[in-house]
Coordinates of C-alpha atoms in Angstrom, one line a residue:
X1 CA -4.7 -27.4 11.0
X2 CA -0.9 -26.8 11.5
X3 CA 0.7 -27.7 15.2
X4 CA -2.5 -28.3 17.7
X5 CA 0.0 -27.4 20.6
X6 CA 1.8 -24.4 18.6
X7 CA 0.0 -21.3 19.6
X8 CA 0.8 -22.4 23.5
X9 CA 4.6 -23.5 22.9
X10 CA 5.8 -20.9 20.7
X11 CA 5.8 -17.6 21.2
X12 CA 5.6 -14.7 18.2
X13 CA 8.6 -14.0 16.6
X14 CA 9.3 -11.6 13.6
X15 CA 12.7 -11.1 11.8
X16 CA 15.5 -8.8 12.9
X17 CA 16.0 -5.0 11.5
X18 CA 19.5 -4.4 10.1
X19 CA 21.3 -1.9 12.7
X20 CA 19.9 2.1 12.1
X21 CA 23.3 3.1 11.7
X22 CA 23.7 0.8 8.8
X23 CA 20.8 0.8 7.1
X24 CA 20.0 4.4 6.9
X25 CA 23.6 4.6 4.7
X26 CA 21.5 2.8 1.8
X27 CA 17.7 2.1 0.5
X28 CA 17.9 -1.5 1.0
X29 CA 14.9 -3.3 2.5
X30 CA 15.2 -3.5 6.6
X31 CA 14.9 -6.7 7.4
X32 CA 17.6 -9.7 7.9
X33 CA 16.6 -12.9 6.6
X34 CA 14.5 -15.4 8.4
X35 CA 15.5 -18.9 8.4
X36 CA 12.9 -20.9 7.0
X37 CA 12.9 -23.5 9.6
X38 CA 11.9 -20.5 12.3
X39 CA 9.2 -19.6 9.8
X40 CA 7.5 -23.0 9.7
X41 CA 7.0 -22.8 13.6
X42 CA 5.4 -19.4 13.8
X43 CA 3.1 -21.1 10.9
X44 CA 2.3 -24.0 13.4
X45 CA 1.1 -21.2 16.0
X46 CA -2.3 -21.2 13.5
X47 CA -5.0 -22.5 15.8
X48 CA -7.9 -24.3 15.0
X49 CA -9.8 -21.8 16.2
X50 CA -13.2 -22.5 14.1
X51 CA -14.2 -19.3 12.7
X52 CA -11.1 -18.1 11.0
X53 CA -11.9 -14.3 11.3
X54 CA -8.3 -13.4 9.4
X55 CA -10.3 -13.8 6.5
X56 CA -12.7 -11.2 7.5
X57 CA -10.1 -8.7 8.4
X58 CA -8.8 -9.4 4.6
X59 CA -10.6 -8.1 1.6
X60 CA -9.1 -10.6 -0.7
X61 CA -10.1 -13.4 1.3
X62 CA -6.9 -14.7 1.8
X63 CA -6.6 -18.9 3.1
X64 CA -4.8 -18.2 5.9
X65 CA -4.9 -21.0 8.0
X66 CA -4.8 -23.3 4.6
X67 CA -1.1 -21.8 3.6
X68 CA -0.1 -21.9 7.5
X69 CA -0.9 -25.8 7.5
X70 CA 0.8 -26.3 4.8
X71 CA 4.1 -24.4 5.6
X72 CA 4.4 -25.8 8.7
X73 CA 4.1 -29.4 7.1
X74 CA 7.2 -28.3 4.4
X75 CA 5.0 -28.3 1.7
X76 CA 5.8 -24.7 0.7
X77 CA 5.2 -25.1 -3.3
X78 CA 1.3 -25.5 -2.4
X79 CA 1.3 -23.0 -0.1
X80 CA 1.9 -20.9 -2.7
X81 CA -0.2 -22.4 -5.1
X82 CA -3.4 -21.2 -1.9
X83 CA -1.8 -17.8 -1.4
X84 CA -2.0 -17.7 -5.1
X85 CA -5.5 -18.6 -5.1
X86 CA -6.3 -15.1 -3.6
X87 CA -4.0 -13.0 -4.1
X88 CA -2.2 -11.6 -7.9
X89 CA 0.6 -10.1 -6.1
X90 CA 1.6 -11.5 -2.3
X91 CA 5.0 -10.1 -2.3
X92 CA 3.8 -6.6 -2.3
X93 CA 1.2 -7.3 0.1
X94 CA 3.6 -9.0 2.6
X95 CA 5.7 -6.3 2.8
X96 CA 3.2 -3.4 2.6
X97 CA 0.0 -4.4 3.9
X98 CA -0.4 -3.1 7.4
X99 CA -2.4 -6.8 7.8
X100 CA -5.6 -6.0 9.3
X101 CA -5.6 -10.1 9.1
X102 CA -3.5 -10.3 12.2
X103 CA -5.4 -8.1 14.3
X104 CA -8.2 -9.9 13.4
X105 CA -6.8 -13.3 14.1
X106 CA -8.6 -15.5 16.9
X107 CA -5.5 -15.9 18.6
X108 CA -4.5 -12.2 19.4
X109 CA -8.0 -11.9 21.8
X110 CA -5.6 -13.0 24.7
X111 CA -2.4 -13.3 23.1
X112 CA 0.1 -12.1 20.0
X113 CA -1.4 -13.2 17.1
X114 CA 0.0 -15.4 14.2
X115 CA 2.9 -13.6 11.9
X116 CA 0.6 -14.1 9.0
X117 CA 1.9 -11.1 7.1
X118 CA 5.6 -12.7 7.5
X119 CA 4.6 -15.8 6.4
X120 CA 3.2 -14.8 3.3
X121 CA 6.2 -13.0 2.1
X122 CA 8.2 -15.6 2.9
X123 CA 5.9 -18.3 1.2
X124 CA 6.2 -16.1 -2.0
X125 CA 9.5 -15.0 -2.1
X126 CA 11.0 -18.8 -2.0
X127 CA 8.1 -19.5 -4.7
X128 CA 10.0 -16.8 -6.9
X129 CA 13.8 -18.4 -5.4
X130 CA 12.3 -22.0 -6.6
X131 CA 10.9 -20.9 -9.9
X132 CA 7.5 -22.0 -8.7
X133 CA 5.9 -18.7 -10.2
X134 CA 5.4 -18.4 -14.0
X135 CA 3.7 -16.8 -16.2
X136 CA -0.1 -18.1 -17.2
X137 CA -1.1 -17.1 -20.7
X138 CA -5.0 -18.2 -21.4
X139 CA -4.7 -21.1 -23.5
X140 CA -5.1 -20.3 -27.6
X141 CA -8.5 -21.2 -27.5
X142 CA -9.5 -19.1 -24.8
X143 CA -8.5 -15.7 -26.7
X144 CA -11.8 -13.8 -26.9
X145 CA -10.4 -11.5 -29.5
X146 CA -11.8 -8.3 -26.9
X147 CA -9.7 -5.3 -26.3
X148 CA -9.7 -3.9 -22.6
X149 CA -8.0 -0.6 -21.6
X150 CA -6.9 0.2 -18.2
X151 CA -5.7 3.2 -17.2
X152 CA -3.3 3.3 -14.3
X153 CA -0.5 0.8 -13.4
X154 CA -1.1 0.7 -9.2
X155 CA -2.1 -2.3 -7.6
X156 CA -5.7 -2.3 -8.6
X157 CA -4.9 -2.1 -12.4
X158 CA -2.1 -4.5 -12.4
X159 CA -4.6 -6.8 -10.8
X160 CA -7.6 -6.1 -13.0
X161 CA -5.4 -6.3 -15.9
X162 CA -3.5 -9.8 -15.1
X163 CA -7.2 -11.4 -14.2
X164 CA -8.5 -10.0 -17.8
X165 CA -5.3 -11.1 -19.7
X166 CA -5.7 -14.6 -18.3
X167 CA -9.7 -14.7 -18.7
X168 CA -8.6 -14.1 -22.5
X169 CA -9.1 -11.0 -23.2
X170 CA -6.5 -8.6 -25.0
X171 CA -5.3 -5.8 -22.3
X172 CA -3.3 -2.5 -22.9
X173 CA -2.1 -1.3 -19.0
X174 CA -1.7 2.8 -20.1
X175 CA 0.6 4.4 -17.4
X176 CA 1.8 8.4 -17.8
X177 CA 4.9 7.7 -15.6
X178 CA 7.9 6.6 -17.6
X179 CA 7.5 3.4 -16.2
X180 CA 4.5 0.7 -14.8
X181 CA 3.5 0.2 -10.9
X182 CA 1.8 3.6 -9.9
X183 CA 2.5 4.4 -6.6
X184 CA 4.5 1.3 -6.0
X185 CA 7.3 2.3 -8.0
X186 CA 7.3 6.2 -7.5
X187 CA 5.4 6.3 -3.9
X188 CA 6.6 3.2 -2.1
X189 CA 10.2 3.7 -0.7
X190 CA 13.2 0.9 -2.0
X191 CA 13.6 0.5 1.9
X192 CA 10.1 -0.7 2.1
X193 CA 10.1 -2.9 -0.9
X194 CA 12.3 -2.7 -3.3
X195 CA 11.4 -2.7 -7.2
X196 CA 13.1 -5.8 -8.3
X197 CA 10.1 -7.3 -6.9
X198 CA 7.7 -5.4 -8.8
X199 CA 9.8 -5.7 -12.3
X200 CA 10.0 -9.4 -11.5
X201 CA 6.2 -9.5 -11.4
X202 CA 5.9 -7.4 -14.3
X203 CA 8.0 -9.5 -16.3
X204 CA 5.5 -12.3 -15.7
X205 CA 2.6 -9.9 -16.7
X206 CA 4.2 -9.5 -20.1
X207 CA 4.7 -13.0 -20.5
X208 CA 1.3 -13.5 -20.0
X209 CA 0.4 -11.2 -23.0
X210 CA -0.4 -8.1 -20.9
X211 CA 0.9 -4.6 -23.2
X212 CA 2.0 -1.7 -21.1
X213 CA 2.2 1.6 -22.9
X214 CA 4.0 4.5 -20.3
X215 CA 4.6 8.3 -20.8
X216 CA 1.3 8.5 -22.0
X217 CA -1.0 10.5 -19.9
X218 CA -4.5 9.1 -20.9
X219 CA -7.4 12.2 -21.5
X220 CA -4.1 14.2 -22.8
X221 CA -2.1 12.4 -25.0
X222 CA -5.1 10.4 -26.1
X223 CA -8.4 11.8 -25.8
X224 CA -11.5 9.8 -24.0
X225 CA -13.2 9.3 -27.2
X226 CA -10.3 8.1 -28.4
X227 CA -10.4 5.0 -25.8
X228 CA -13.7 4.6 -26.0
X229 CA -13.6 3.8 -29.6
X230 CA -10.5 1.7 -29.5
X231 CA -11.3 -0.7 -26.6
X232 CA -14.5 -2.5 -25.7
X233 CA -14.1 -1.9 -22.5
X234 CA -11.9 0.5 -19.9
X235 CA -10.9 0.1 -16.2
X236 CA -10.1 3.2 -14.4
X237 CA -7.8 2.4 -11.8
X238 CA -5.5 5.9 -11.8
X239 CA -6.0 6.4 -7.8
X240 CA -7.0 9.1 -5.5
X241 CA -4.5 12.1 -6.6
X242 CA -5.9 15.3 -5.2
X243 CA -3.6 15.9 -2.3
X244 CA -5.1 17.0 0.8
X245 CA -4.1 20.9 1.0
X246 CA -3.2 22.9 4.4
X247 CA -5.2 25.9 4.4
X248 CA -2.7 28.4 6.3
X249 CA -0.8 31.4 5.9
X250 CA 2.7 30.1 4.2
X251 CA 1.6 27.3 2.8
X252 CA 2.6 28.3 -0.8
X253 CA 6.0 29.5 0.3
X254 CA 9.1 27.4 -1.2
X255 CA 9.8 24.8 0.9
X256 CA 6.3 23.5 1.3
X257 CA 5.5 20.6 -0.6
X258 CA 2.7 17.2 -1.0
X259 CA 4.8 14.4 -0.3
X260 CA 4.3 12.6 -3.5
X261 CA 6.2 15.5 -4.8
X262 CA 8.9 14.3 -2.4
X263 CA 8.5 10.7 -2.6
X264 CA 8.7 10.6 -6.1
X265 CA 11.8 12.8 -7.1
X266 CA 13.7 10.3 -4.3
X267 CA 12.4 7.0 -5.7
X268 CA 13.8 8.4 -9.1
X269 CA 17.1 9.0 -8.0
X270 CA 17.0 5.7 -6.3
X271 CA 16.8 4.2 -9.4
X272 CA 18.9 6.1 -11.4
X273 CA 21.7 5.4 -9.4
X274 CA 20.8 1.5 -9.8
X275 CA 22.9 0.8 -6.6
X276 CA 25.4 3.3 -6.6
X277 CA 25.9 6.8 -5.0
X278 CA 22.3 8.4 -4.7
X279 CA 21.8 11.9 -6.2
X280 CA 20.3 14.2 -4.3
X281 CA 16.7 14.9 -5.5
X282 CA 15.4 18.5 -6.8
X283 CA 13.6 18.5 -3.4
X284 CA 16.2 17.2 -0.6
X285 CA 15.9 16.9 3.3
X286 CA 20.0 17.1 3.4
X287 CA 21.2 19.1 6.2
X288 CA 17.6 20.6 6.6
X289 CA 15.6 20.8 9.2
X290 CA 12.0 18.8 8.2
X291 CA 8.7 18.7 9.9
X292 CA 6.0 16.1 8.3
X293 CA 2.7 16.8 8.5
X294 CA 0.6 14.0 8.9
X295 CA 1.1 10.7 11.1
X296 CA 0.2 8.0 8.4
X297 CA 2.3 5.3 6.9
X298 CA 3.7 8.1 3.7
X299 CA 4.2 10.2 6.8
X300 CA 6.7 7.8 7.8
X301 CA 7.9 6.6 4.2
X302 CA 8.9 10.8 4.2
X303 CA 10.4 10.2 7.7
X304 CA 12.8 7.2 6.5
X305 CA 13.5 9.0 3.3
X306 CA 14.8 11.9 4.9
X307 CA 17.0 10.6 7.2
X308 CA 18.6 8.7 4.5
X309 CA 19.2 11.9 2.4
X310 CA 21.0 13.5 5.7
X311 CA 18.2 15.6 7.2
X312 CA 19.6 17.5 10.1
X313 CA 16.3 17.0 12.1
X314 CA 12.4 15.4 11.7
X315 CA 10.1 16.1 12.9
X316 CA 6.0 14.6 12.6
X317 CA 3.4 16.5 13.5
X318 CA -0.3 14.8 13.9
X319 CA -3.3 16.7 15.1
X320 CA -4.9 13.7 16.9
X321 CA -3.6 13.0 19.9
X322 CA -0.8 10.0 21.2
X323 CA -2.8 6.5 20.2
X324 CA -2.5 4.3 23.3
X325 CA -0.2 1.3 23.6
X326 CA -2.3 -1.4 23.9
X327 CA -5.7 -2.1 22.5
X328 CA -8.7 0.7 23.3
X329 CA -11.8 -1.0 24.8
X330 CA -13.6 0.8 21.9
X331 CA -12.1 -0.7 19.2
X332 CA -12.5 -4.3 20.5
X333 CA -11.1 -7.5 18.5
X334 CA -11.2 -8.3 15.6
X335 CA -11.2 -4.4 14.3
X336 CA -8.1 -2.8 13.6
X337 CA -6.9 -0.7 16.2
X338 CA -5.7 2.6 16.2
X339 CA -3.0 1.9 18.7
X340 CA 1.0 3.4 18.7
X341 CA 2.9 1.8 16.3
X342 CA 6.6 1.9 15.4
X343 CA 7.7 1.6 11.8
X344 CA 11.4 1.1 11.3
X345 CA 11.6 4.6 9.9
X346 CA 10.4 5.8 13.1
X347 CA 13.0 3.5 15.3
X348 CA 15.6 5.4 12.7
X349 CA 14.7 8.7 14.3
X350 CA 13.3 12.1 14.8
X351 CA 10.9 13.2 16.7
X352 CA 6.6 12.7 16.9
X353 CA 4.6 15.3 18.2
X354 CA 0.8 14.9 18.6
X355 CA -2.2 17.0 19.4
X356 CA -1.4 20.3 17.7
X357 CA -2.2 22.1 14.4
X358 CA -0.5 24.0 12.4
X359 CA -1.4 27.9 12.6
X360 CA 1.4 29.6 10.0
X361 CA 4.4 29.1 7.9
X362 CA 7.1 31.4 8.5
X363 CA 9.3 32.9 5.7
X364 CA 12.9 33.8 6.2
X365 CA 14.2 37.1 4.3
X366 CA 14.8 35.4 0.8
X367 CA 11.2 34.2 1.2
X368 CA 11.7 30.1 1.7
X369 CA 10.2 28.7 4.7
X370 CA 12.4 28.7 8.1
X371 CA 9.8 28.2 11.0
X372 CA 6.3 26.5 11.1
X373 CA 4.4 28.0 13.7
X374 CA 1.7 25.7 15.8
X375 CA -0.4 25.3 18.7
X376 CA -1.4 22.1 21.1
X377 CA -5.2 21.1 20.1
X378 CA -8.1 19.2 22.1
X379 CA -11.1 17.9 20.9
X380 CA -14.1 18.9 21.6
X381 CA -17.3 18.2 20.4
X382 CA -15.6 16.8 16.9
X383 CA -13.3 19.7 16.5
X384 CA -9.9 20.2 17.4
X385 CA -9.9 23.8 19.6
X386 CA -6.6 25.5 20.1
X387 CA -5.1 25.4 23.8
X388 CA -4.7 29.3 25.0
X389 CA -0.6 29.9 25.2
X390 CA 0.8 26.7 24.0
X391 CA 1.4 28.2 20.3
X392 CA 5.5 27.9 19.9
X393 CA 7.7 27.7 16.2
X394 CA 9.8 24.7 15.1
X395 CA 12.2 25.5 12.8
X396 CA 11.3 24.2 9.2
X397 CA 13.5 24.0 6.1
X398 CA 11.3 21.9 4.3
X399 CA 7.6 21.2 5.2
X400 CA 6.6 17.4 4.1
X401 CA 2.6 17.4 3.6
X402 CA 1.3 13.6 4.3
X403 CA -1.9 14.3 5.3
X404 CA -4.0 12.3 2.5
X405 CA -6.0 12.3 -0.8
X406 CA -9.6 14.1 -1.1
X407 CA -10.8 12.1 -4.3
X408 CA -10.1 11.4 -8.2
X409 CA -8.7 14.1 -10.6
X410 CA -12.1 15.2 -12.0
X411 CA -10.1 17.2 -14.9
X412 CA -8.9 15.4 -18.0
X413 CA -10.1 12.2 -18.6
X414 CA -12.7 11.5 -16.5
X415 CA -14.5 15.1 -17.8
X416 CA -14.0 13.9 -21.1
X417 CA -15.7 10.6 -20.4
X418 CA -18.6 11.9 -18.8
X419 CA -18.4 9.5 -15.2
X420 CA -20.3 10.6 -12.9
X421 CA -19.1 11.4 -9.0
X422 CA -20.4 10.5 -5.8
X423 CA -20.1 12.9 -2.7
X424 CA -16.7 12.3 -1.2
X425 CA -15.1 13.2 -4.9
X426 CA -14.5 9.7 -6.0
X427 CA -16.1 8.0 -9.2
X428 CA -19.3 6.7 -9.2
X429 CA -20.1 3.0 -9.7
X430 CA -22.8 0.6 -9.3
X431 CA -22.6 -2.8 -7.5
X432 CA -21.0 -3.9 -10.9
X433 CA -18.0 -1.5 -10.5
X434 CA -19.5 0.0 -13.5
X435 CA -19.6 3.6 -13.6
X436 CA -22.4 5.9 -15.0
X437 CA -21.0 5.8 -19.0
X438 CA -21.7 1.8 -20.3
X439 CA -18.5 -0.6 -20.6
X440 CA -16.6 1.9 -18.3
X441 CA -15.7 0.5 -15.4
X442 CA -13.4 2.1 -12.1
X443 CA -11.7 0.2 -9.3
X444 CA -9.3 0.9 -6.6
X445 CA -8.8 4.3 -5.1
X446 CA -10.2 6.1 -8.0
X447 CA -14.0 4.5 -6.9
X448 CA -13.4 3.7 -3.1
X449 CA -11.1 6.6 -1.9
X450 CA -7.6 6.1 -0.4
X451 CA -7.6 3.0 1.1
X452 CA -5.1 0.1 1.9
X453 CA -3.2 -1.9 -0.8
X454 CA -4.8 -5.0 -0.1
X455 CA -8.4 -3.4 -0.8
X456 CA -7.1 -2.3 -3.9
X457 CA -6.1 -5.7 -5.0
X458 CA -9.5 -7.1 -3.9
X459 CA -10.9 -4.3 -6.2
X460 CA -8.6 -5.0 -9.3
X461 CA -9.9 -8.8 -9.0
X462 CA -13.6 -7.6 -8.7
X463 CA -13.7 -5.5 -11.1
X464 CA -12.2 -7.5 -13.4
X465 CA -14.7 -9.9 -13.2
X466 CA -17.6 -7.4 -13.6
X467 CA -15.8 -6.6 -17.1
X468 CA -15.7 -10.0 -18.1
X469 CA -19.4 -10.6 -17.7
X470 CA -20.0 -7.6 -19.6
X471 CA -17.9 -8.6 -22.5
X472 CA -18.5 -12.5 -22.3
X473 CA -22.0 -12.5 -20.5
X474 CA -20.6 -14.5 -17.7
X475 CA -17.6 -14.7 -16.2
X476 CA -15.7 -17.4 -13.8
X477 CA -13.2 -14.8 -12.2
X478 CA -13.8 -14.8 -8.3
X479 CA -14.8 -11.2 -7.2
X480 CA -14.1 -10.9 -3.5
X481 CA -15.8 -8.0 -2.6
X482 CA -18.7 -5.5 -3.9
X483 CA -18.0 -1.8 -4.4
X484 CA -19.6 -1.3 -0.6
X485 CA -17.9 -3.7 1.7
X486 CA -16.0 -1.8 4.3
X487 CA -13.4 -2.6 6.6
X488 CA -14.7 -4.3 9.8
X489 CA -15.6 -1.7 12.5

């Protein structure tokens, strides 16, 4: 265990944000540098507590109190060799993951839990400073001489694919963006992670002997058959991508848009200005007025983006109402709480409005949106009723819908394979994460539904190990979770 006396002498502490007023001026990442000296005490806070439940509040299974021990005894090259163990790709999880693993962690039942999430990114981003990461092609001998597609480049098939490449086993990653990482590259803000760390990690991928084909949109470009008869196996891992739709008068006027339309167009121009002046986007917040519909994390990641392009006001709108500060006795520890957070987009600005629903939005004479028209909501009996005289217009410029995914894209590919669908519009699979057509396999989104990054991961690695017991007839790839574990609730 790491310090016995830590989680009583030191008190949590997480790094600085760089000033608002500075950091809204670029797409830089937030937060200051932590000294790593700082780091190794908040890693002594780990308690022998017994029954580590962070490892139940992570699907990957990650050995928490394993890397904390070890970072707070120096020895920060095996850390990483643990967090390794787990995990394909730590330096997207530590900066995205909303770490169910701290609220989970035995410590946080009376007091603020370990900084697991912190120490994580920190383990791996000095593994990547020290050289300590490199690429880990399977050894001649282990080349199995199979061909594996997967189709989709998010965090499921990047893990999928790097477990099959090293198991042996010859992997094409098709992507039908210009360019690999899914919604990491094109949904994900720079300010929340920026892509150096992705291309770093791709890099390593095509060391390994991982191909990656983009600008080809799989079940267009090349039919299903066509994969099928090419590859012993495929992984589907192209996410949930059937936005969520707002079923109100207006909602088709100009102006109103998905927000991966938005995020996208802004991530591009990002990167097209590769550190200088940013472009605006096709579909800009400057000098507009913008209300967000939806209160999630790409709700925010729309929130920070905006006030970077120069909105002239934000605004979120989400129909449940305020979560409380602290803890609810109904979601007692070690679930994950739906209490009121503050992202650093949020301490950048604008304004959060809960408890009302959108009713109409308005057009101004040339047709664009101007106004979006709502009304304060309670619950009652599972539906959210309208609250007699409380209806009032905001002035909108550009509507920013953030409200979610309903399923997999059931058109193109997927209708040319023949996979079947469950109920909630996601593939089908069986415990195997094989789907109803043989040697076709789905992980991630695609098969679970929308779901947080780290589950996605713990999908990629699963899956990947169901594929290589179906091409090798076993398989030593772990596979931390089955197609039916759920979040603890």
């Amino acid at each position: 265990m790491a310090d016995p006396k830590g989680f009583m002498t030191t008190r949590r502490e997480t790094p600085g944000r760089r000033p608002v007023d500075v950091r809204i001026q670029d797409y830089h990442e937030v937060y200051t540098e932590f000294p790593h000296s700082r780091l190794e005490e908040q890693a002594g806070r780990c308690m022998d507590c017994g029954i580590p439940f962070c490892h139940q509040g992570c699907p990957l299974g990650n050995l928490i109190p394993e890397w904390n021990d070890l970072v707070w005894r120096h020895d920060w090259r095996e850390a990483a060799e643990r967090l390794h163990a787990t995990n394909n790709f730590p330096e997207f999880t530590g900066r995205l993951c909303p770490a169910p693993c701290e609220t989970a962690c035995v410590l946080g039942i009376n007091a603020d839990p370990v900084t697991i999430k912190q120490v994580e990114v920190e383990i791996i981003d000095r593994a990547w400073a020290e050289g300590w990461v490199t690429p880990r092609p399977p050894a001649p001998a282990a080349l199995t001489g199979r061909k594996v597609a997967v189709i989709g480049s998010g965090p499921s098939g990047l893990a999928a694919a790097q477990q099959l490449t090293r198991a042996g086993h010859t992997v094409t990653v098709y992507e039908r963006a210009e360019a690999p990482g899914g919604l990491l590259r094109y949904g994900i803000p720079e300010f929340k992670m920026e892509k150096r760390h992705l291309d770093q990690r791709l890099d390593q991928m095509r060391a390994e002997g991982t191909t990656f084909i983009c600008d080809l949109h799989a079940g267009l470009d090349m039919p299903g058959d066509e994969l099928r008869a090419g590859y012993d196996a495929i992984v589907l891992a192209g996410g949930a991508t059937v936005p969520r739709g707002l079923p109100v008068p207006g909602a088709g006027l100009p102006g109103v848009h998905q927000a991966m339309e938005y995020l996208p167009l802004s991530n591009r121009a990002v990167t097209a200005a590769a550190g200088g002046q940013v472009a605006d986007p096709a579909i800009s917040a400057r000098g507009k007025h913008v209300i967000i519909i939806g209160g999630g994390d790409t709700g925010a990641d729309c929130l920070g983006t905006a006030h970077r392009q120069g909105a002239a006001s934000v605004t979120q709108l989400e129909i449940l109402p305020r979560p409380p500060e602290h803890r609810p006795e109904t979601q007692p520890w070690p679930t994950y709480p739906m209490t009121y957070r503050v992202s650093s987009a949020h301490e950048e600005g604008g304004e959060r409005v809960y408890a009302v629903s959108t009713q109409e939005f308005v057009a101004d004479p040339a047709g664009r949106v101007r106004a979006l028209r709502l009304v304060e909501v309670e619950s009652s009996g599972g539906r959210f009723l309208p609250i007699a005289g409380t209806e009032r217009e905001l002035p909108c410029e550009l509507a920013l819908l953030a409200m979610g995914f309903t399923g997999a894209q059931p058109e193109g590919l997927l209708a040319q394979l023949g996979v079947g669908f469950d109920a909630r519009g996601n593939v089908a699979r069986d415990r195997s994460f094989a789907t109803s057509v043989p040697g076709v396999f789905v992980a991630g989104d695609m098969g679970r539904g929308q779901s947080l990054i780290v589950w996605a991961i713990a999908e990629g690695r699963s899956a990947a190990a169901a594929v290589d017991e179906y091409l090798a007839g076993e398989t030593v790839l772990p596979a931390p979770i089955l197609p039916t574990a759920r979040p603890m609730s």
